[in-house]
Amino acid sequence: MLKPSVTVHFVRNGPSYLPEIDAYVAFIQAHGQQALVHNTGATVPVNAQVVWWICGRIPHADAQHLRTAFHIHEYASASVPPHAWLKDKVKHWTQPKPDYRIFQNGWVRERMGFSDGVPSALRDMGVAQTFLDAATHSSTNEFDLVFLGEMNRLMPFLPLLQCIHEAGRSLLLVGDVPDALRTQLPTSVTCTGRVPHTDVPRQLRRARFGLNLVSNLTPYNQQTSTKLLEYCAAGLPVVSNDYAWVRYFAAHHGANFHLLRDDPSTWPHSFGDALEAYPYVT
């Protein structure tokens, strides 16, 4: 007997880079079910069976409109500055109650502080098989370093990017670079622009090292760096600034990263002789 088909409706609830949705959809479809992705809850049909929200704040009107569905709230991140703590408190008190919750890690679950009896699970970030496959292929290193991710978050690191340039190193940025950042980049930086997720592993393999730069602010410093996982999966050694999560990851997985100090006077050495000293001792 064939199992009845179920359609899972994912609601993005914002412009964030969410490659995990593609993985969810592929997994669900591989098991004979259906999945659709929506930018907002307004396009989800009223007879939906399962609605999987990537939170974001969820309008009560949308939840009420879809009240017959099984609702999953996934917190892939806590709220980001400004007023991150206040925004998380507002979510805690005002979100409609779902049937199930998923959190990126234990810190995010504790941060949100729900105590209403709704069952929950942890689901950390993962990587697509294409990144693991890329690690087995030979590559030519056109660049010294590659950075993948949200480019607006590179603005505080412009002095570090300038130091990379002064050390004679080349840098590839994989992603959409806003004009405000592009006009301030050193001439040794190359930008790919937005590329399909399936092409990202090939772009990473164009460089010798993956560059992980994360602001040492809550919640960024407590959450999984997807780009770092993808660098590792693709077989790239990693250069990273020093913060809580990267220390936690290295300790729990035996990772050997080149951690940059906060002192800018050390950066010329970090991107000079030290870059050639892999495997690193930190």
PDB file of N, CA, C and O in Angstrom, residues 196-261:
ATOM      1  N   PRO A 196      25.547  29.903  -7.850  1.00  0.00           N
ATOM      2  CA  PRO A 196      24.665  28.840  -7.366  1.00  0.00           C
ATOM      3  C   PRO A 196      25.343  28.046  -6.258  1.00  0.00           C
ATOM      4  O   PRO A 196      26.564  27.867  -6.254  1.00  0.00           O
ATOM      5  N   HIS A 197      24.534  27.557  -5.310  1.00  0.00           N
ATOM      6  CA  HIS A 197      25.098  26.804  -4.188  1.00  0.00           C
ATOM      7  C   HIS A 197      25.869  25.589  -4.674  1.00  0.00           C
ATOM      8  O   HIS A 197      26.879  25.200  -4.072  1.00  0.00           O
ATOM      9  N   THR A 198      25.448  25.005  -5.772  1.00  0.00           N
ATOM     10  CA  THR A 198      26.130  23.822  -6.297  1.00  0.00           C
ATOM     11  C   THR A 198      27.530  24.146  -6.828  1.00  0.00           C
ATOM     12  O   THR A 198      28.360  23.249  -6.977  1.00  0.00           O
ATOM     13  N   ASP A 199      27.799  25.430  -7.127  1.00  0.00           N
ATOM     14  CA  ASP A 199      29.097  25.829  -7.654  1.00  0.00           C
ATOM     15  C   ASP A 199      30.054  26.291  -6.559  1.00  0.00           C
ATOM     16  O   ASP A 199      31.247  26.492  -6.816  1.00  0.00           O
ATOM     17  N   VAL A 200      29.550  26.446  -5.325  1.00  0.00           N
ATOM     18  CA  VAL A 200      30.382  26.963  -4.236  1.00  0.00           C
ATOM     19  C   VAL A 200      31.597  26.073  -3.957  1.00  0.00           C
ATOM     20  O   VAL A 200      32.713  26.585  -3.791  1.00  0.00           O
ATOM     21  N   PRO A 201      31.457  24.723  -3.891  1.00  0.00           N
ATOM     22  CA  PRO A 201      32.647  23.907  -3.625  1.00  0.00           C
ATOM     23  C   PRO A 201      33.772  24.135  -4.625  1.00  0.00           C
ATOM     24  O   PRO A 201      34.948  24.202  -4.241  1.00  0.00           O
ATOM     25  N   ARG A 202      33.434  24.262  -5.882  1.00  0.00           N
ATOM     26  CA  ARG A 202      34.469  24.504  -6.897  1.00  0.00           C
ATOM     27  C   ARG A 202      35.156  25.843  -6.659  1.00  0.00           C
ATOM     28  O   ARG A 202      36.387  25.962  -6.806  1.00  0.00           O
ATOM     29  N   GLN A 203      34.378  26.848  -6.288  1.00  0.00           N
ATOM     30  CA  GLN A 203      34.959  28.160  -6.000  1.00  0.00           C
ATOM     31  C   GLN A 203      35.906  28.085  -4.798  1.00  0.00           C
ATOM     32  O   GLN A 203      36.996  28.681  -4.816  1.00  0.00           O
ATOM     33  N   LEU A 204      35.514  27.356  -3.761  1.00  0.00           N
ATOM     34  CA  LEU A 204      36.373  27.238  -2.586  1.00  0.00           C
ATOM     35  C   LEU A 204      37.702  26.593  -2.935  1.00  0.00           C
ATOM     36  O   LEU A 204      38.761  26.983  -2.429  1.00  0.00           O
ATOM     37  N   ARG A 205      37.662  25.598  -3.814  1.00  0.00           N
ATOM     38  CA  ARG A 205      38.876  24.860  -4.154  1.00  0.00           C
ATOM     39  C   ARG A 205      39.835  25.670  -5.031  1.00  0.00           C
ATOM     40  O   ARG A 205      40.927  25.202  -5.344  1.00  0.00           O
ATOM     41  N   ARG A 206      39.457  26.872  -5.389  1.00  0.00           N
ATOM     42  CA  ARG A 206      40.363  27.754  -6.125  1.00  0.00           C
ATOM     43  C   ARG A 206      41.410  28.376  -5.202  1.00  0.00           C
ATOM     44  O   ARG A 206      42.357  29.011  -5.683  1.00  0.00           O
ATOM     45  N   ALA A 207      41.239  28.218  -3.882  1.00  0.00           N
ATOM     46  CA  ALA A 207      42.127  28.859  -2.913  1.00  0.00           C
ATOM     47  C   ALA A 207      42.841  27.830  -2.048  1.00  0.00           C
ATOM     48  O   ALA A 207      42.420  26.678  -1.935  1.00  0.00           O
ATOM     49  N   ARG A 208      43.906  28.269  -1.401  1.00  0.00           N
ATOM     50  CA  ARG A 208      44.682  27.395  -0.518  1.00  0.00           C
ATOM     51  C   ARG A 208      44.074  27.307   0.875  1.00  0.00           C
ATOM     52  O   ARG A 208      44.158  26.266   1.525  1.00  0.00           O
ATOM     53  N   PHE A 209      43.503  28.415   1.366  1.00  0.00           N
ATOM     54  CA  PHE A 209      43.012  28.488   2.738  1.00  0.00           C
ATOM     55  C   PHE A 209      41.606  29.101   2.767  1.00  0.00           C
ATOM     56  O   PHE A 209      41.304  30.015   1.992  1.00  0.00           O
ATOM     57  N   GLY A 210      40.771  28.606   3.678  1.00  0.00           N
ATOM     58  CA  GLY A 210      39.474  29.216   3.935  1.00  0.00           C
ATOM     59  C   GLY A 210      39.603  30.253   5.035  1.00  0.00           C
ATOM     60  O   GLY A 210      40.234  30.006   6.070  1.00  0.00           O
ATOM     61  N   LEU A 211      39.012  31.421   4.829  1.00  0.00           N
ATOM     62  CA  LEU A 211      39.088  32.520   5.791  1.00  0.00           C
ATOM     63  C   LEU A 211      37.755  32.650   6.526  1.00  0.00           C
ATOM     64  O   LEU A 211      36.716  32.917   5.911  1.00  0.00           O
ATOM     65  N   ASN A 212      37.794  32.452   7.835  1.00  0.00           N
ATOM     66  CA  ASN A 212      36.587  32.530   8.672  1.00  0.00           C
ATOM     67  C   ASN A 212      36.697  33.778   9.550  1.00  0.00           C
ATOM     68  O   ASN A 212      37.526  33.835  10.454  1.00  0.00           O
ATOM     69  N   LEU A 213      35.881  34.787   9.254  1.00  0.00           N
ATOM     70  CA  LEU A 213      35.870  36.019  10.030  1.00  0.00           C
ATOM     71  C   LEU A 213      34.464  36.227  10.581  1.00  0.00           C
ATOM     72  O   LEU A 213      33.507  36.391   9.814  1.00  0.00           O
ATOM     73  N   VAL A 214      34.347  36.200  11.906  1.00  0.00           N
ATOM     74  CA  VAL A 214      33.052  36.299  12.581  1.00  0.00           C
ATOM     75  C   VAL A 214      33.166  37.345  13.687  1.00  0.00           C
ATOM     76  O   VAL A 214      34.080  37.267  14.526  1.00  0.00           O
ATOM     77  N   SER A 215      32.249  38.301  13.690  1.00  0.00           N
ATOM     78  CA  SER A 215      32.271  39.327  14.729  1.00  0.00           C
ATOM     79  C   SER A 215      32.156  38.690  16.100  1.00  0.00           C
ATOM     80  O   SER A 215      31.309  37.818  16.314  1.00  0.00           O
ATOM     81  N   ASN A 216      32.995  39.133  17.016  1.00  0.00           N
ATOM     82  CA  ASN A 216      33.008  38.566  18.362  1.00  0.00           C
ATOM     83  C   ASN A 216      31.913  39.208  19.206  1.00  0.00           C
ATOM     84  O   ASN A 216      32.164  39.806  20.259  1.00  0.00           O
ATOM     85  N   LEU A 217      30.683  39.075  18.716  1.00  0.00           N
ATOM     86  CA  LEU A 217      29.501  39.631  19.368  1.00  0.00           C
ATOM     87  C   LEU A 217      28.428  38.546  19.438  1.00  0.00           C
ATOM     88  O   LEU A 217      28.358  37.679  18.574  1.00  0.00           O
ATOM     89  N   THR A 218      27.576  38.616  20.457  1.00  0.00           N
ATOM     90  CA  THR A 218      26.430  37.720  20.561  1.00  0.00           C
ATOM     91  C   THR A 218      25.399  38.092  19.495  1.00  0.00           C
ATOM     92  O   THR A 218      25.113  39.272  19.318  1.00  0.00           O
ATOM     93  N   PRO A 219      24.830  37.120  18.752  1.00  0.00           N
ATOM     94  CA  PRO A 219      24.967  35.679  18.901  1.00  0.00           C
ATOM     95  C   PRO A 219      26.027  35.054  17.995  1.00  0.00           C
ATOM     96  O   PRO A 219      26.244  33.853  18.037  1.00  0.00           O
ATOM     97  N   TYR A 220      26.683  35.892  17.137  1.00  0.00           N
ATOM     98  CA  TYR A 220      27.583  35.341  16.128  1.00  0.00           C
ATOM     99  C   TYR A 220      28.670  34.464  16.741  1.00  0.00           C
ATOM    100  O   TYR A 220      29.037  33.416  16.182  1.00  0.00           O
ATOM    101  N   ASN A 221      29.193  34.888  17.894  1.00  0.00           N
ATOM    102  CA  ASN A 221      30.329  34.167  18.487  1.00  0.00           C
ATOM    103  C   ASN A 221      29.927  32.896  19.221  1.00  0.00           C
ATOM    104  O   ASN A 221      30.781  32.186  19.746  1.00  0.00           O
ATOM    105  N   GLN A 222      28.623  32.587  19.273  1.00  0.00           N
ATOM    106  CA  GLN A 222      28.142  31.394  19.958  1.00  0.00           C
ATOM    107  C   GLN A 222      27.501  30.386  19.007  1.00  0.00           C
ATOM    108  O   GLN A 222      27.038  29.336  19.456  1.00  0.00           O
ATOM    109  N   GLN A 223      27.472  30.703  17.742  1.00  0.00           N
ATOM    110  CA  GLN A 223      26.737  29.869  16.787  1.00  0.00           C
ATOM    111  C   GLN A 223      27.659  29.282  15.723  1.00  0.00           C
ATOM    112  O   GLN A 223      28.737  29.802  15.454  1.00  0.00           O
ATOM    113  N   THR A 224      27.191  28.214  15.131  1.00  0.00           N
ATOM    114  CA  THR A 224      27.976  27.505  14.123  1.00  0.00           C
ATOM    115  C   THR A 224      28.265  28.396  12.925  1.00  0.00           C
ATOM    116  O   THR A 224      27.370  29.058  12.396  1.00  0.00           O
ATOM    117  N   SER A 225      29.514  28.396  12.501  1.00  0.00           N
ATOM    118  CA  SER A 225      29.908  29.077  11.272  1.00  0.00           C
ATOM    119  C   SER A 225      29.765  28.091  10.116  1.00  0.00           C
ATOM    120  O   SER A 225      30.570  27.167   9.962  1.00  0.00           O
ATOM    121  N   THR A 226      28.741  28.287   9.304  1.00  0.00           N
ATOM    122  CA  THR A 226      28.507  27.385   8.177  1.00  0.00           C
ATOM    123  C   THR A 226      29.686  27.396   7.221  1.00  0.00           C
ATOM    124  O   THR A 226      30.102  26.343   6.707  1.00  0.00           O
ATOM    125  N   LYS A 227      30.243  28.584   6.971  1.00  0.00           N
ATOM    126  CA  LYS A 227      31.362  28.651   6.037  1.00  0.00           C
ATOM    127  C   LYS A 227      32.552  27.829   6.530  1.00  0.00           C
ATOM    128  O   LYS A 227      33.228  27.180   5.734  1.00  0.00           O
ATOM    129  N   LEU A 228      32.799  27.832   7.845  1.00  0.00           N
ATOM    130  CA  LEU A 228      33.918  27.052   8.370  1.00  0.00           C
ATOM    131  C   LEU A 228      33.690  25.560   8.132  1.00  0.00           C
ATOM    132  O   LEU A 228      34.612  24.839   7.739  1.00  0.00           O
ATOM    133  N   LEU A 229      32.470  25.081   8.357  1.00  0.00           N
ATOM    134  CA  LEU A 229      32.172  23.674   8.083  1.00  0.00           C
ATOM    135  C   LEU A 229      32.396  23.353   6.609  1.00  0.00           C
ATOM    136  O   LEU A 229      32.924  22.288   6.257  1.00  0.00           O
ATOM    137  N   GLU A 230      31.997  24.265   5.737  1.00  0.00           N
ATOM    138  CA  GLU A 230      32.138  24.021   4.304  1.00  0.00           C
ATOM    139  C   GLU A 230      33.603  24.060   3.877  1.00  0.00           C
ATOM    140  O   GLU A 230      34.009  23.290   3.001  1.00  0.00           O
ATOM    141  N   TYR A 231      34.401  24.944   4.479  1.00  0.00           N
ATOM    142  CA  TYR A 231      35.840  24.925   4.198  1.00  0.00           C
ATOM    143  C   TYR A 231      36.432  23.561   4.572  1.00  0.00           C
ATOM    144  O   TYR A 231      37.179  22.957   3.794  1.00  0.00           O
ATOM    145  N   CYS A 232      36.112  23.105   5.778  1.00  0.00           N
ATOM    146  CA  CYS A 232      36.666  21.828   6.255  1.00  0.00           C
ATOM    147  C   CYS A 232      36.225  20.676   5.358  1.00  0.00           C
ATOM    148  O   CYS A 232      37.028  19.802   5.003  1.00  0.00           O
ATOM    149  N   ALA A 233      34.937  20.654   4.996  1.00  0.00           N
ATOM    150  CA  ALA A 233      34.423  19.573   4.159  1.00  0.00           C
ATOM    151  C   ALA A 233      35.101  19.556   2.798  1.00  0.00           C
ATOM    152  O   ALA A 233      35.340  18.488   2.226  1.00  0.00           O
ATOM    153  N   ALA A 234      35.418  20.743   2.275  1.00  0.00           N
ATOM    154  CA  ALA A 234      36.054  20.835   0.963  1.00  0.00           C
ATOM    155  C   ALA A 234      37.554  20.598   1.032  1.00  0.00           C
ATOM    156  O   ALA A 234      38.232  20.626  -0.005  1.00  0.00           O
ATOM    157  N   GLY A 235      38.093  20.378   2.232  1.00  0.00           N
ATOM    158  CA  GLY A 235      39.501  20.038   2.374  1.00  0.00           C
ATOM    159  C   GLY A 235      40.440  21.213   2.515  1.00  0.00           C
ATOM    160  O   GLY A 235      41.652  21.059   2.331  1.00  0.00           O
ATOM    161  N   LEU A 236      39.909  22.399   2.871  1.00  0.00           N
ATOM    162  CA  LEU A 236      40.758  23.577   3.015  1.00  0.00           C
ATOM    163  C   LEU A 236      41.196  23.752   4.471  1.00  0.00           C
ATOM    164  O   LEU A 236      40.369  23.654   5.385  1.00  0.00           O
ATOM    165  N   PRO A 237      42.482  24.015   4.726  1.00  0.00           N
ATOM    166  CA  PRO A 237      42.880  24.477   6.054  1.00  0.00           C
ATOM    167  C   PRO A 237      42.257  25.843   6.315  1.00  0.00           C
ATOM    168  O   PRO A 237      41.967  26.590   5.375  1.00  0.00           O
ATOM    169  N   VAL A 238      42.039  26.175   7.589  1.00  0.00           N
ATOM    170  CA  VAL A 238      41.242  27.338   7.948  1.00  0.00           C
ATOM    171  C   VAL A 238      42.063  28.359   8.729  1.00  0.00           C
ATOM    172  O   VAL A 238      42.789  28.011   9.667  1.00  0.00           O
ATOM    173  N   VAL A 239      41.934  29.621   8.329  1.00  0.00           N
ATOM    174  CA  VAL A 239      42.436  30.765   9.080  1.00  0.00           C
ATOM    175  C   VAL A 239      41.218  31.480   9.656  1.00  0.00           C
ATOM    176  O   VAL A 239      40.269  31.780   8.922  1.00  0.00           O
ATOM    177  N   SER A 240      41.209  31.741  10.965  1.00  0.00           N
ATOM    178  CA  SER A 240      40.025  32.313  11.607  1.00  0.00           C
ATOM    179  C   SER A 240      40.424  33.312  12.681  1.00  0.00           C
ATOM    180  O   SER A 240      41.476  33.170  13.316  1.00  0.00           O
ATOM    181  N   ASN A 241      39.562  34.303  12.882  1.00  0.00           N
ATOM    182  CA  ASN A 241      39.721  35.107  14.097  1.00  0.00           C
ATOM    183  C   ASN A 241      39.313  34.255  15.292  1.00  0.00           C
ATOM    184  O   ASN A 241      38.664  33.202  15.152  1.00  0.00           O
ATOM    185  N   ASP A 242      39.705  34.676  16.468  1.00  0.00           N
ATOM    186  CA  ASP A 242      39.575  33.884  17.690  1.00  0.00           C
ATOM    187  C   ASP A 242      38.301  34.289  18.433  1.00  0.00           C
ATOM    188  O   ASP A 242      38.141  35.453  18.812  1.00  0.00           O
ATOM    189  N   TYR A 243      37.380  33.330  18.633  1.00  0.00           N
ATOM    190  CA  TYR A 243      36.159  33.614  19.387  1.00  0.00           C
ATOM    191  C   TYR A 243      35.625  32.312  19.963  1.00  0.00           C
ATOM    192  O   TYR A 243      36.179  31.229  19.723  1.00  0.00           O
ATOM    193  N   ALA A 244      34.559  32.400  20.748  1.00  0.00           N
ATOM    194  CA  ALA A 244      34.125  31.274  21.584  1.00  0.00           C
ATOM    195  C   ALA A 244      33.782  30.031  20.776  1.00  0.00           C
ATOM    196  O   ALA A 244      34.254  28.929  21.079  1.00  0.00           O
ATOM    197  N   TRP A 245      32.930  30.154  19.749  1.00  0.00           N
ATOM    198  CA  TRP A 245      32.478  28.945  19.050  1.00  0.00           C
ATOM    199  C   TRP A 245      33.615  28.251  18.332  1.00  0.00           C
ATOM    200  O   TRP A 245      33.701  27.016  18.337  1.00  0.00           O
ATOM    201  N   VAL A 246      34.512  29.003  17.691  1.00  0.00           N
ATOM    202  CA  VAL A 246      35.589  28.357  16.935  1.00  0.00           C
ATOM    203  C   VAL A 246      36.529  27.612  17.878  1.00  0.00           C
ATOM    204  O   VAL A 246      37.050  26.542  17.547  1.00  0.00           O
ATOM    205  N   ARG A 247      36.724  28.149  19.098  1.00  0.00           N
ATOM    206  CA  ARG A 247      37.509  27.435  20.108  1.00  0.00           C
ATOM    207  C   ARG A 247      36.794  26.142  20.522  1.00  0.00           C
ATOM    208  O   ARG A 247      37.421  25.084  20.671  1.00  0.00           O
ATOM    209  N   TYR A 248      35.480  26.237  20.725  1.00  0.00           N
ATOM    210  CA  TYR A 248      34.682  25.066  21.110  1.00  0.00           C
ATOM    211  C   TYR A 248      34.770  23.994  20.028  1.00  0.00           C
ATOM    212  O   TYR A 248      35.000  22.808  20.315  1.00  0.00           O
ATOM    213  N   PHE A 249      34.595  24.379  18.784  1.00  0.00           N
ATOM    214  CA  PHE A 249      34.609  23.423  17.683  1.00  0.00           C
ATOM    215  C   PHE A 249      35.975  22.744  17.573  1.00  0.00           C
ATOM    216  O   PHE A 249      36.067  21.522  17.403  1.00  0.00           O
ATOM    217  N   ALA A 250      37.026  23.543  17.659  1.00  0.00           N
ATOM    218  CA  ALA A 250      38.373  22.984  17.543  1.00  0.00           C
ATOM    219  C   ALA A 250      38.656  21.982  18.653  1.00  0.00           C
ATOM    220  O   ALA A 250      39.224  20.906  18.420  1.00  0.00           O
ATOM    221  N   ALA A 251      38.228  22.307  19.884  1.00  0.00           N
ATOM    222  CA  ALA A 251      38.482  21.423  21.021  1.00  0.00           C
ATOM    223  C   ALA A 251      37.711  20.116  20.903  1.00  0.00           C
ATOM    224  O   ALA A 251      38.211  19.052  21.265  1.00  0.00           O
ATOM    225  N   HIS A 252      36.471  20.173  20.392  1.00  0.00           N
ATOM    226  CA  HIS A 252      35.616  18.985  20.349  1.00  0.00           C
ATOM    227  C   HIS A 252      35.843  18.111  19.119  1.00  0.00           C
ATOM    228  O   HIS A 252      35.424  16.954  19.103  1.00  0.00           O
ATOM    229  N   HIS A 253      36.505  18.651  18.112  1.00  0.00           N
ATOM    230  CA  HIS A 253      36.684  17.880  16.881  1.00  0.00           C
ATOM    231  C   HIS A 253      38.151  17.730  16.492  1.00  0.00           C
ATOM    232  O   HIS A 253      38.441  17.235  15.394  1.00  0.00           O
ATOM    233  N   GLY A 254      39.048  18.121  17.378  1.00  0.00           N
ATOM    234  CA  GLY A 254      40.463  17.978  17.081  1.00  0.00           C
ATOM    235  C   GLY A 254      40.917  18.789  15.887  1.00  0.00           C
ATOM    236  O   GLY A 254      41.851  18.404  15.181  1.00  0.00           O
ATOM    237  N   ALA A 255      40.256  19.918  15.652  1.00  0.00           N
ATOM    238  CA  ALA A 255      40.591  20.752  14.495  1.00  0.00           C
ATOM    239  C   ALA A 255      41.848  21.566  14.783  1.00  0.00           C
ATOM    240  O   ALA A 255      42.114  21.955  15.920  1.00  0.00           O
ATOM    241  N   ASN A 256      42.611  21.832  13.746  1.00  0.00           N
ATOM    242  CA  ASN A 256      43.863  22.573  13.873  1.00  0.00           C
ATOM    243  C   ASN A 256      43.776  23.816  12.997  1.00  0.00           C
ATOM    244  O   ASN A 256      44.148  23.795  11.828  1.00  0.00           O
ATOM    245  N   PHE A 257      43.253  24.893  13.576  1.00  0.00           N
ATOM    246  CA  PHE A 257      43.065  26.135  12.839  1.00  0.00           C
ATOM    247  C   PHE A 257      44.189  27.122  13.158  1.00  0.00           C
ATOM    248  O   PHE A 257      44.782  27.076  14.235  1.00  0.00           O
ATOM    249  N   HIS A 258      44.419  28.016  12.222  1.00  0.00           N
ATOM    250  CA  HIS A 258      45.330  29.138  12.458  1.00  0.00           C
ATOM    251  C   HIS A 258      44.491  30.284  13.002  1.00  0.00           C
ATOM    252  O   HIS A 258      43.774  30.945  12.248  1.00  0.00           O
ATOM    253  N   LEU A 259      44.537  30.509  14.311  1.00  0.00           N
ATOM    254  CA  LEU A 259      43.716  31.534  14.952  1.00  0.00           C
ATOM    255  C   LEU A 259      44.469  32.852  15.009  1.00  0.00           C
ATOM    256  O   LEU A 259      45.591  32.932  15.525  1.00  0.00           O
ATOM    257  N   LEU A 260      43.833  33.885  14.489  1.00  0.00           N
ATOM    258  CA  LEU A 260      44.426  35.219  14.484  1.00  0.00           C
ATOM    259  C   LEU A 260      44.236  35.890  15.838  1.00  0.00           C
ATOM    260  O   LEU A 260      43.186  35.756  16.469  1.00  0.00           O
ATOM    261  N   ARG A 261      45.216  36.628  16.256  1.00  0.00           N
ATOM    262  CA  ARG A 261      45.090  37.398  17.489  1.00  0.00           C
ATOM    263  C   ARG A 261      44.324  38.686  17.226  1.00  0.00           C
ATOM    264  O   ARG A 261      44.232  39.156  16.096  1.00  0.00           O
TER     265      ARG A 261
END
